[in-house]
GROMACS .gro file of C-alpha atoms in nm:
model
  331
    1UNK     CA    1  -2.674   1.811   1.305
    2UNK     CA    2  -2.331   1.590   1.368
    3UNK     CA    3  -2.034   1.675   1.178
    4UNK     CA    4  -2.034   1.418   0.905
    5UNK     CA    5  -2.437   1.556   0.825
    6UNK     CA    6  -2.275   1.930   0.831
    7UNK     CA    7  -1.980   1.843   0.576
    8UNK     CA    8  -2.208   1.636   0.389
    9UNK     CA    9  -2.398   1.969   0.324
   10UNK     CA   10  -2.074   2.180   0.299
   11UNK     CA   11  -2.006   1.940   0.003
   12UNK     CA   12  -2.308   1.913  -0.183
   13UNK     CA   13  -2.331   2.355  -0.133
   14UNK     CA   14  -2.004   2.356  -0.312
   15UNK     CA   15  -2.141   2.218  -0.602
   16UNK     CA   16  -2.161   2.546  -0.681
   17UNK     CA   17  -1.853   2.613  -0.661
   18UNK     CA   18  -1.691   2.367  -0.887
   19UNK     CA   19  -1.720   2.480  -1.220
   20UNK     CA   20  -1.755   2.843  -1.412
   21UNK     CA   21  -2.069   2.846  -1.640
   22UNK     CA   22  -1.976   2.860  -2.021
   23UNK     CA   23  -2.147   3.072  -2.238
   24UNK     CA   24  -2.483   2.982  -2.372
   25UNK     CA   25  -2.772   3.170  -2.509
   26UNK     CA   26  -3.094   3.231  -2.348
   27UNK     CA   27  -3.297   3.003  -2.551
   28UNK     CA   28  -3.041   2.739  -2.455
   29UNK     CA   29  -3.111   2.810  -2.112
   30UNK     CA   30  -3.454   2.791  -2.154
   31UNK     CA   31  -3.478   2.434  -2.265
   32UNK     CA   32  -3.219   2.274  -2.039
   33UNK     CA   33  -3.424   2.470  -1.746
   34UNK     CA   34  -3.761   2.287  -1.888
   35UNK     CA   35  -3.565   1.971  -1.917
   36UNK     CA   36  -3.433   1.912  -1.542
   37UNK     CA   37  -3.787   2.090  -1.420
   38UNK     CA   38  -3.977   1.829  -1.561
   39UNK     CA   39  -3.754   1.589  -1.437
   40UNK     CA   40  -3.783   1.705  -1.057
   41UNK     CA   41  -4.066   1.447  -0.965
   42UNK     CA   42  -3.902   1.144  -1.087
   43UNK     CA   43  -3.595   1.287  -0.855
   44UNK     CA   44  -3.796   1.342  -0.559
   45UNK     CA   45  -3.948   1.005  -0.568
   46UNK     CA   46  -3.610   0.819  -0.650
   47UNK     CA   47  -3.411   1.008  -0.317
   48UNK     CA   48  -3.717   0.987  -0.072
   49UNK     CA   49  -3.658   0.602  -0.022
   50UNK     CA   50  -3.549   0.394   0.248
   51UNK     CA   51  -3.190   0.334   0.276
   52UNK     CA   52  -3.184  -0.037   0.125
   53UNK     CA   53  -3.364   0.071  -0.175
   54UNK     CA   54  -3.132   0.439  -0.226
   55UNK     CA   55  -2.939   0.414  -0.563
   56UNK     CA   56  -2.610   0.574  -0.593
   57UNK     CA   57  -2.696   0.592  -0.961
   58UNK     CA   58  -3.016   0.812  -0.896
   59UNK     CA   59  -2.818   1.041  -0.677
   60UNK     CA   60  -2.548   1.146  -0.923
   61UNK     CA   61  -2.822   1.223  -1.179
   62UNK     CA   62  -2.983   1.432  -0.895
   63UNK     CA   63  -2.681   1.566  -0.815
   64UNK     CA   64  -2.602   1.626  -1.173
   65UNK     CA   65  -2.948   1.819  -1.239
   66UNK     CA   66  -2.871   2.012  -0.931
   67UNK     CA   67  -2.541   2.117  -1.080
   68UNK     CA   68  -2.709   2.238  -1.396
   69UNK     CA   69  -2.980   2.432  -1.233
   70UNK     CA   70  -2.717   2.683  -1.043
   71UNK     CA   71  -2.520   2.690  -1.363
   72UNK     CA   72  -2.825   2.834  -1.548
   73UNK     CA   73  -2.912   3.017  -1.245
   74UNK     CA   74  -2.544   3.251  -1.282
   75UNK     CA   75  -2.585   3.255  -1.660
   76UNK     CA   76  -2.947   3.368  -1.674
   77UNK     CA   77  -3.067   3.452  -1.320
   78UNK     CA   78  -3.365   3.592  -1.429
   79UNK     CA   79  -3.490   3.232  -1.532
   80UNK     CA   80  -3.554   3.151  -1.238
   81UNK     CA   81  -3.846   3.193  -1.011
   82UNK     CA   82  -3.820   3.148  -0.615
   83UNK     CA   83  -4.083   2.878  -0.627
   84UNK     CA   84  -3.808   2.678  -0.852
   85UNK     CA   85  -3.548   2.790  -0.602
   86UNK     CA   86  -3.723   2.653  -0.339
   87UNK     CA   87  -3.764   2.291  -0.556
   88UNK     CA   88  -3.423   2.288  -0.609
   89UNK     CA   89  -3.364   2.384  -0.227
   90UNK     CA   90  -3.577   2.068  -0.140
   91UNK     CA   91  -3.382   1.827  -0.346
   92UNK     CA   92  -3.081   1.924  -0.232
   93UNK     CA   93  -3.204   1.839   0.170
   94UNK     CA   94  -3.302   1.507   0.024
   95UNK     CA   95  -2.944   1.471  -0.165
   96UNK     CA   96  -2.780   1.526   0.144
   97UNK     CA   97  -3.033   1.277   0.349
   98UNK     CA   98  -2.915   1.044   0.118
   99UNK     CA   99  -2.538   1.069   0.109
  100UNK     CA  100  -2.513   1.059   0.476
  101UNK     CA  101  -2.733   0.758   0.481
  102UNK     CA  102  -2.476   0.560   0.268
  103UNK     CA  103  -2.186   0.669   0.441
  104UNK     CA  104  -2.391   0.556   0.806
  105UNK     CA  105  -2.460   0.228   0.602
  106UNK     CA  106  -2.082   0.147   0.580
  107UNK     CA  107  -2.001   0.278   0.913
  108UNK     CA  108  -2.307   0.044   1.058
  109UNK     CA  109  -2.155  -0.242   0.909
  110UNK     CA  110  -1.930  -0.483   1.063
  111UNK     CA  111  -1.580  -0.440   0.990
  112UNK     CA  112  -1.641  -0.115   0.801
  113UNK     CA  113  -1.540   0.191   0.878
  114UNK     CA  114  -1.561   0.388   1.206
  115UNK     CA  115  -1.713   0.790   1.207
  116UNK     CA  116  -1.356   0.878   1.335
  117UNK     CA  117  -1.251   0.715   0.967
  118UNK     CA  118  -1.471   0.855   0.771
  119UNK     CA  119  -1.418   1.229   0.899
  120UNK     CA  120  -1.068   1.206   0.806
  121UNK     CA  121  -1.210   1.196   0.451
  122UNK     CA  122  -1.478   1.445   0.476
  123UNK     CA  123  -1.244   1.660   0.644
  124UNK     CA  124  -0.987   1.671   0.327
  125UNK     CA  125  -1.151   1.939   0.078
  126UNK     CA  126  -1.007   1.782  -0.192
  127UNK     CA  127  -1.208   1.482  -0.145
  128UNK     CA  128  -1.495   1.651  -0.104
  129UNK     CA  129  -1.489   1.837  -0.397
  130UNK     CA  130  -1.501   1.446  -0.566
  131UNK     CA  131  -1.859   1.471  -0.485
  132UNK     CA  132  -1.973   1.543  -0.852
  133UNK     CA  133  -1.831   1.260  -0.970
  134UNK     CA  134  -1.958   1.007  -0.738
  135UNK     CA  135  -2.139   0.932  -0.419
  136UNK     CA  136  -1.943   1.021  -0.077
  137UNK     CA  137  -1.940   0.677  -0.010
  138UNK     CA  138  -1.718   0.591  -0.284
  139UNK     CA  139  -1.502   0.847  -0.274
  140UNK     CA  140  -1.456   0.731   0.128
  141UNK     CA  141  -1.359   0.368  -0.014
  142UNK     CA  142  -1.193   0.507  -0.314
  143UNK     CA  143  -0.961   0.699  -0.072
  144UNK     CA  144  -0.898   0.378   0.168
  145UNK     CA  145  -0.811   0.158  -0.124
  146UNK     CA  146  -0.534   0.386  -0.211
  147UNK     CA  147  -0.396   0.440   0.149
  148UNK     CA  148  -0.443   0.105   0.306
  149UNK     CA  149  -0.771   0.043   0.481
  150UNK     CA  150  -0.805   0.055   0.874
  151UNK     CA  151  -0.936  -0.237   0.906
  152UNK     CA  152  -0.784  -0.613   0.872
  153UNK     CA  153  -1.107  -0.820   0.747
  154UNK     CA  154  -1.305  -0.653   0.458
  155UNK     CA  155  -1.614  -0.755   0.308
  156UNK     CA  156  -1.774  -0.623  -0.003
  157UNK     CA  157  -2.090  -0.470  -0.016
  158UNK     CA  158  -2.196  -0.536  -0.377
  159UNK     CA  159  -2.399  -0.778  -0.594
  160UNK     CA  160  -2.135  -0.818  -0.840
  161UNK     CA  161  -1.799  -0.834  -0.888
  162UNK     CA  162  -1.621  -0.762  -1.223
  163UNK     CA  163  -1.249  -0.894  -1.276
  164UNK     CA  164  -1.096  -0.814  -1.559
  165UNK     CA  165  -0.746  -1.025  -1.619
  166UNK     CA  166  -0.451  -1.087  -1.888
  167UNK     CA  167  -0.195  -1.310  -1.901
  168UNK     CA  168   0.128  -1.354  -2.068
  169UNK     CA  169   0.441  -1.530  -2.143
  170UNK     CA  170   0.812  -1.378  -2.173
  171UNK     CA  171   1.135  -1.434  -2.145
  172UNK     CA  172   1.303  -1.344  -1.788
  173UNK     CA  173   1.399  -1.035  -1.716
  174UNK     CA  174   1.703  -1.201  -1.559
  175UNK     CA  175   1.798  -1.480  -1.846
  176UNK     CA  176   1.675  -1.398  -2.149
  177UNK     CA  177   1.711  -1.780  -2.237
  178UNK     CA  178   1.455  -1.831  -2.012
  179UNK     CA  179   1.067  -1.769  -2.004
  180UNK     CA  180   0.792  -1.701  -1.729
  181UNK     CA  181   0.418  -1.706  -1.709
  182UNK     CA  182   0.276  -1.436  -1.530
  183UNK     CA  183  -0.072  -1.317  -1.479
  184UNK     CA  184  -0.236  -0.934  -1.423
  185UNK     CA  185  -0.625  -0.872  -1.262
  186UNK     CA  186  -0.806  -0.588  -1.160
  187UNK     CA  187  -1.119  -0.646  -0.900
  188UNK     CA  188  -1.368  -0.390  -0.939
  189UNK     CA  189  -1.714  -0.367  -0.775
  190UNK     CA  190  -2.037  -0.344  -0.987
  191UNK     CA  191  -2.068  -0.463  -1.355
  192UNK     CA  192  -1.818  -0.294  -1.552
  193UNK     CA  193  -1.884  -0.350  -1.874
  194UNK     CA  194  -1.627  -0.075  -2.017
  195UNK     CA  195  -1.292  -0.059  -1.870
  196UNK     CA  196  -1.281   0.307  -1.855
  197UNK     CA  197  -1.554   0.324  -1.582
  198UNK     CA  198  -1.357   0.093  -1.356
  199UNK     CA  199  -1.101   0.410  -1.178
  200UNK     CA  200  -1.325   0.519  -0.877
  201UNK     CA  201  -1.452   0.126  -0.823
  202UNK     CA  202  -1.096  -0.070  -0.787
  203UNK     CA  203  -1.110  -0.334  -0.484
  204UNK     CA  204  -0.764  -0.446  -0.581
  205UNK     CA  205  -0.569  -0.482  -0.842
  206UNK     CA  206  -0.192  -0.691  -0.868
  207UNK     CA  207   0.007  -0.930  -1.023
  208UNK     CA  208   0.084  -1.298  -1.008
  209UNK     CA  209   0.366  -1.578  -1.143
  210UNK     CA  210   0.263  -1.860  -1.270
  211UNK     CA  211   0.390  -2.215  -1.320
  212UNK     CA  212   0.279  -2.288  -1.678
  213UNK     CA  213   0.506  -2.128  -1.951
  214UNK     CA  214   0.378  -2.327  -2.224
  215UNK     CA  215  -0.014  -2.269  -2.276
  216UNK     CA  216  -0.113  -1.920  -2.209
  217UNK     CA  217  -0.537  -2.012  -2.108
  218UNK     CA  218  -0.364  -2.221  -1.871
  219UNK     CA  219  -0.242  -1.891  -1.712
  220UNK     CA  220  -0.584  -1.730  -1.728
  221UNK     CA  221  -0.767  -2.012  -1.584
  222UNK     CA  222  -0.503  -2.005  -1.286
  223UNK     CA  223  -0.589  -1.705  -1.262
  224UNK     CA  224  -0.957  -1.698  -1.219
  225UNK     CA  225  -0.875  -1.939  -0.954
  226UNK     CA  226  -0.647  -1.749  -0.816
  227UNK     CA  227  -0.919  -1.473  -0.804
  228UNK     CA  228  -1.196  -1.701  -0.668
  229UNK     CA  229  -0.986  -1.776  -0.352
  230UNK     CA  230  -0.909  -1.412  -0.270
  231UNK     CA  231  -1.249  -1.282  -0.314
  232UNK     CA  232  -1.324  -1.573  -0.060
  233UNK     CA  233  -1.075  -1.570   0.180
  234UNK     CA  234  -1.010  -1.194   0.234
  235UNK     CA  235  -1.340  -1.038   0.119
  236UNK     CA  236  -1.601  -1.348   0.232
  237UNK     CA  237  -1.713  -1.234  -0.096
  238UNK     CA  238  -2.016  -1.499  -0.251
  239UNK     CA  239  -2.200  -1.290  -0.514
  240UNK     CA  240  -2.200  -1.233  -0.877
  241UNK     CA  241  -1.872  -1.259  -1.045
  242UNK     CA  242  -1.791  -1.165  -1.409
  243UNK     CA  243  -1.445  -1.228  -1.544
  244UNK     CA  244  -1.331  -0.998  -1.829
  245UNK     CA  245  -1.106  -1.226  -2.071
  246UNK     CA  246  -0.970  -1.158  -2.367
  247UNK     CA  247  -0.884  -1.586  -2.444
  248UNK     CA  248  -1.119  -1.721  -2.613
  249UNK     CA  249  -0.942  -2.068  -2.588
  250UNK     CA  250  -0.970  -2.017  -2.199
  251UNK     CA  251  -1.327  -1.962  -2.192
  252UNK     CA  252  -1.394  -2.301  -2.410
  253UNK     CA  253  -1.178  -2.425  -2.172
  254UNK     CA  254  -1.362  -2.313  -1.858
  255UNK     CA  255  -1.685  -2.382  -1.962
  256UNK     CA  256  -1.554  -2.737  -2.062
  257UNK     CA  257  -1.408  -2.727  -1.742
  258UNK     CA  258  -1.559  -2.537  -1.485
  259UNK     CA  259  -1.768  -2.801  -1.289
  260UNK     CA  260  -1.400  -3.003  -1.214
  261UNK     CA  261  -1.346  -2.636  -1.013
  262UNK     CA  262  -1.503  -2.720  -0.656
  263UNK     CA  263  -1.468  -2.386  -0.540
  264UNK     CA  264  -1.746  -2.233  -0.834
  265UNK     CA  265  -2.023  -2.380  -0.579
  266UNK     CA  266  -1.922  -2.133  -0.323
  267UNK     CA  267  -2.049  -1.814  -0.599
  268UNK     CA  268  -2.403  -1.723  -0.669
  269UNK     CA  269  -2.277  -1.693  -1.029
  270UNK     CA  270  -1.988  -1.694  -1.257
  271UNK     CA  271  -1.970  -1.539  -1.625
  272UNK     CA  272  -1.718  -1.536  -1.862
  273UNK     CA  273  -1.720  -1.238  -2.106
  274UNK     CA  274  -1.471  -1.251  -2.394
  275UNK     CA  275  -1.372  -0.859  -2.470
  276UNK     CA  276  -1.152  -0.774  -2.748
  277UNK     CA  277  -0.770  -0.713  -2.658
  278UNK     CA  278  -0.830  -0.333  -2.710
  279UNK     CA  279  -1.087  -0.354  -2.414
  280UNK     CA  280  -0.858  -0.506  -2.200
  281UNK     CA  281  -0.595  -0.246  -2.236
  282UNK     CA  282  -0.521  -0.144  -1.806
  283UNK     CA  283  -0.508  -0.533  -1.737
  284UNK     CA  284  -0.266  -0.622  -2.056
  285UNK     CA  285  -0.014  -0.299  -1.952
  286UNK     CA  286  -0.036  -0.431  -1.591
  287UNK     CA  287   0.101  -0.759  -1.692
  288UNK     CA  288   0.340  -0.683  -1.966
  289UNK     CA  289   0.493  -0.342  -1.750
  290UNK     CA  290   0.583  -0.501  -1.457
  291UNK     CA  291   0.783  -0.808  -1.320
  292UNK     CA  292   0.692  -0.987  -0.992
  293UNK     CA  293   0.950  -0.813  -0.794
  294UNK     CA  294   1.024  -0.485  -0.972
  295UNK     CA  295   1.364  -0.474  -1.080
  296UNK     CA  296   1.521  -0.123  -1.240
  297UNK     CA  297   1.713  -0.180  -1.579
  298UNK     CA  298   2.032  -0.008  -1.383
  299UNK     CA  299   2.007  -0.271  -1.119
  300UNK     CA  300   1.982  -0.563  -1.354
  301UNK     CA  301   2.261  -0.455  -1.538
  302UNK     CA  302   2.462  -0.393  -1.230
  303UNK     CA  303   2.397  -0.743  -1.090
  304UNK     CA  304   2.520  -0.875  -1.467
  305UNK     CA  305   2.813  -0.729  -1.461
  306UNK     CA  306   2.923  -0.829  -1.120
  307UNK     CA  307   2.833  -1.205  -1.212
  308UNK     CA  308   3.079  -1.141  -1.518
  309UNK     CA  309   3.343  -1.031  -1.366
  310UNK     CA  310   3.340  -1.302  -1.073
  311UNK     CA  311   3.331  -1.552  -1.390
  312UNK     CA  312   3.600  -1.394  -1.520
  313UNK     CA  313   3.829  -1.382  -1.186
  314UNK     CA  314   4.174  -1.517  -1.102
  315UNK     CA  315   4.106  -1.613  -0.752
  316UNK     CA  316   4.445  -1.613  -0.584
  317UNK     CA  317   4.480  -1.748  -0.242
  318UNK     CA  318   4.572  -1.515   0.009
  319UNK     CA  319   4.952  -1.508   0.186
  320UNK     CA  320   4.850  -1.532   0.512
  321UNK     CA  321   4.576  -1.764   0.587
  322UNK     CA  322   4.559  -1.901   1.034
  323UNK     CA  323   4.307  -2.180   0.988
  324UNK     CA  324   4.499  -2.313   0.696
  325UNK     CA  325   4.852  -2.266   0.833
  326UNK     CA  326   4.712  -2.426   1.200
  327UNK     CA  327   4.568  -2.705   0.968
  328UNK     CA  328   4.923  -2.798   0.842
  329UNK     CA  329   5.102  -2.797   1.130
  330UNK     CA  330   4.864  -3.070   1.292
  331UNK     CA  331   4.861  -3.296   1.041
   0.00000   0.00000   0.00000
């Protein structure tokens, strides 16, 4: 067994580990033991698959049951009989088989991750102990996305791609006689279809001026565009993509629109889903929170002044002055 197979299995072992049991009554007990019992076959089948047909899904809910078995199993040992011990014993070989067969999936791939790269993850505890929540291999790529990945060229290995973007107008931080058009978006692999399940699956996320300051759907088809061309140039990205807008006069538009867009050829699909404002809540504070180049209040203020008082200046020229003395001698 290599290293990343033996903290693979420290991890999934320290399932235990993560959370106290509450209190519940034996009868409780009883039925949630019959429940994830029953449910052992359909577990067994679904991890005991070749790798291009495992489903991260499948393995949180088999990671899930195994988290409730050992929390009936320190509430009511006496529930449990060795030949369910020994079930539960199985599936967690097969959980294990599984993570480390996604995490050799991205290191396999090229331009992924090297084992060196992904033992720095496996290594932190803390990570580790993210294994609950979601497969190993995301919480690898969860951790590189927030300290800069290793690598230069990434690709993404997903069928879809969910982007969910706002846009605004507003006056200049700088002038307020002034306005600007700026636009938010937020990458995020798989088909999100609620914002609040997009933390652990960010590819990117950012911010963007734009040109127009007059019509905002304008901004947001810019910045679909905008969007395309990244997920082509710096991902080689050609999959799904489903953009999450909350402008309904942008997605007339687009659909109007959308076979003037040459670059919409180089996508296997592209969907427009309208969400209500209060579903696009991370993108909106994105946009409206932050400038292009983040400026403190203190700073702005500072620079204000200064231009005020160099408005405001008697500029006297100084007594002694070489160049402008040597000047008047010549001529």
């Amino acid at each position: 067994m290599n290293e990343i197979e033996q903290l693979v299995e420290t991890a999934i072992n320290d399932i235990t580990k993560i959370s106290k049991p509450k209190e519940l009554p034996l009868a409780s007990d009883i039925r949630l033991l019959k429940g994830i019992i029953g449910k052992l076959p359909k577990r067994y089948n679904q991890l005991n698959r070749p790798i291009e047909r495992l489903s991260p899904e499948k393995i949180q809910k088999a990671k899930s049951n195994y988290h409730q078995f050992n929390l009936i199993k320190k509430r009511h040992p006496e529930l449990v009989s060795q030949e369910v011990d020994r079930l539960y014993s199985g599936l967690v070989v097969l959980i294990i088989r599984a993570e480390v067969a996604l995490i050799m999936g991205l290191i396999n791939r090229k331009n992924r991750l090297s084992t060196d790269d992904v033992l720095v993850v496996l290594r932190n505890e803390k990570e580790r102990r993210k294994v609950l929540q979601q497969p190993l291999k995301d919480v690898i790529l969860a951790y590189y996305r927030r300290n800069g990945f290793p690598w230069e060229i990434r690709d993404i290995n997903t069928q879809v791609v969910t982007v969910f973007i706002d846009e605004t107008i507003k006056p200049s931080p700088l002038d307020q006689f002034y306005t600007v058009g700026m636009f938010s978006y937020i990458i995020c692999e798989g088909n999100i279809k609620k914002e609040k399940r997009m933390d652990t699956r960010i590819i990117e996320s950012g911010i963007q001026p734009s040109a127009e300051i007059v019509h905002v759907e304008l901004i947001t088809i810019e910045a679909m565009e905008y969007v395309l061309f990244k997920l082509l140039s710096k991902y080689h990205y050609h999959g799904k993509v489903v953009f999450k807008i909350d402008s309904q006069a942008a997605q007339k538009r687009w659909i109007d629109e959308k076979y003037a867009y040459g670059i919409v050829n180089q996508f296997k699909s592209i969907t427009i889903s309208r969400i209500p404002r209060t579903g696009n809540t991370r993108a909106d504070k994105l946009c409206r929170q932050y400038s292009i180049v983040t400026i403190k209040n203190d700073s702005i203020n500072q620079a204000k002044n200064k231009v005020a008082r160099i408005n405001t200046a008697q500029i006297k020229p100084a007594k002694n002055n070489p160049i402008r003395d040597f000047i008047r001698r010549i001529i």
